[in-house]
XYZ file of C-alpha atoms in Angstrom:
79
model
C -31.321 7.670 11.388
C -33.404 5.680 13.759
C -33.959 2.833 11.252
C -30.243 2.688 10.488
C -29.178 2.552 14.134
C -31.791 -0.129 14.772
C -30.573 -2.267 11.840
C -26.905 -1.914 12.924
C -27.917 -2.669 16.549
C -29.839 -5.821 15.483
C -26.892 -7.043 13.449
C -24.256 -6.601 16.125
C -26.218 -7.292 19.255
C -27.663 -10.571 18.257
C -24.955 -11.813 15.854
C -27.416 -12.009 12.976
C -26.690 -12.241 9.328
C -27.532 -9.316 7.133
C -30.464 -11.232 5.718
C -31.816 -11.965 9.148
C -31.630 -8.294 10.080
C -33.370 -7.470 6.771
C -36.185 -9.936 7.703
C -36.657 -8.474 11.122
C -36.840 -4.973 9.696
C -39.343 -6.221 6.997
C -41.553 -7.652 9.784
C -41.690 -4.151 11.129
C -42.686 -2.663 7.805
C -39.277 -1.520 6.628
C -38.315 -2.826 3.255
C -34.525 -2.709 2.774
C -31.985 -4.850 1.005
C -29.514 -6.964 2.889
C -26.813 -5.118 1.009
C -28.077 -1.859 2.483
C -27.863 -3.325 5.968
C -24.320 -4.442 5.187
C -23.369 -0.925 3.936
C -24.903 0.643 7.103
C -22.962 -1.804 9.396
C -19.710 -0.996 7.646
C -20.375 2.776 7.716
C -21.961 3.326 11.062
C -20.980 0.248 13.101
C -17.544 1.459 14.313
C -19.040 4.837 15.333
C -21.688 3.215 17.328
C -19.240 0.818 18.946
C -17.044 3.753 20.010
C -20.102 5.628 21.373
C -21.051 2.571 23.477
C -17.450 2.165 24.839
C -17.333 5.761 25.879
C -20.706 5.508 27.757
C -19.879 2.297 29.614
C -18.153 2.429 32.981
C -14.500 1.565 33.086
C -13.834 -1.966 34.235
C -10.991 -2.932 36.452
C -9.078 -6.177 36.636
C -10.378 -7.174 40.098
C -13.803 -8.267 41.200
C -15.279 -9.092 44.560
C -17.678 -11.825 45.611
C -19.619 -11.285 48.802
C -20.660 -14.790 49.841
C -21.278 -18.222 48.416
C -23.930 -20.686 49.504
C -23.499 -24.361 48.598
C -25.481 -27.436 49.611
C -23.584 -30.629 50.138
C -25.421 -33.706 51.265
C -28.391 -31.606 52.394
C -26.195 -29.437 54.592
C -25.931 -25.714 53.776
C -22.402 -24.245 53.841
C -21.543 -20.565 53.550
C -18.169 -19.640 52.244
């Protein structure tokens, strides 16, 4: 299962093609077909995405910025 999750993670995390994910796995000594990677992504991708969404903190619609430092004409301004 570790190989499958790594292949699916590579494909989705770095926006790779199936063949690129296959090559990265081959460099690590794992010989699989790009069609196998595609089947794994279709089968296990949605489950992994749901798991990641459940683990992440809920995000609100507001955000806060503490301070901003800008330099204009060699003079430092704090906003």
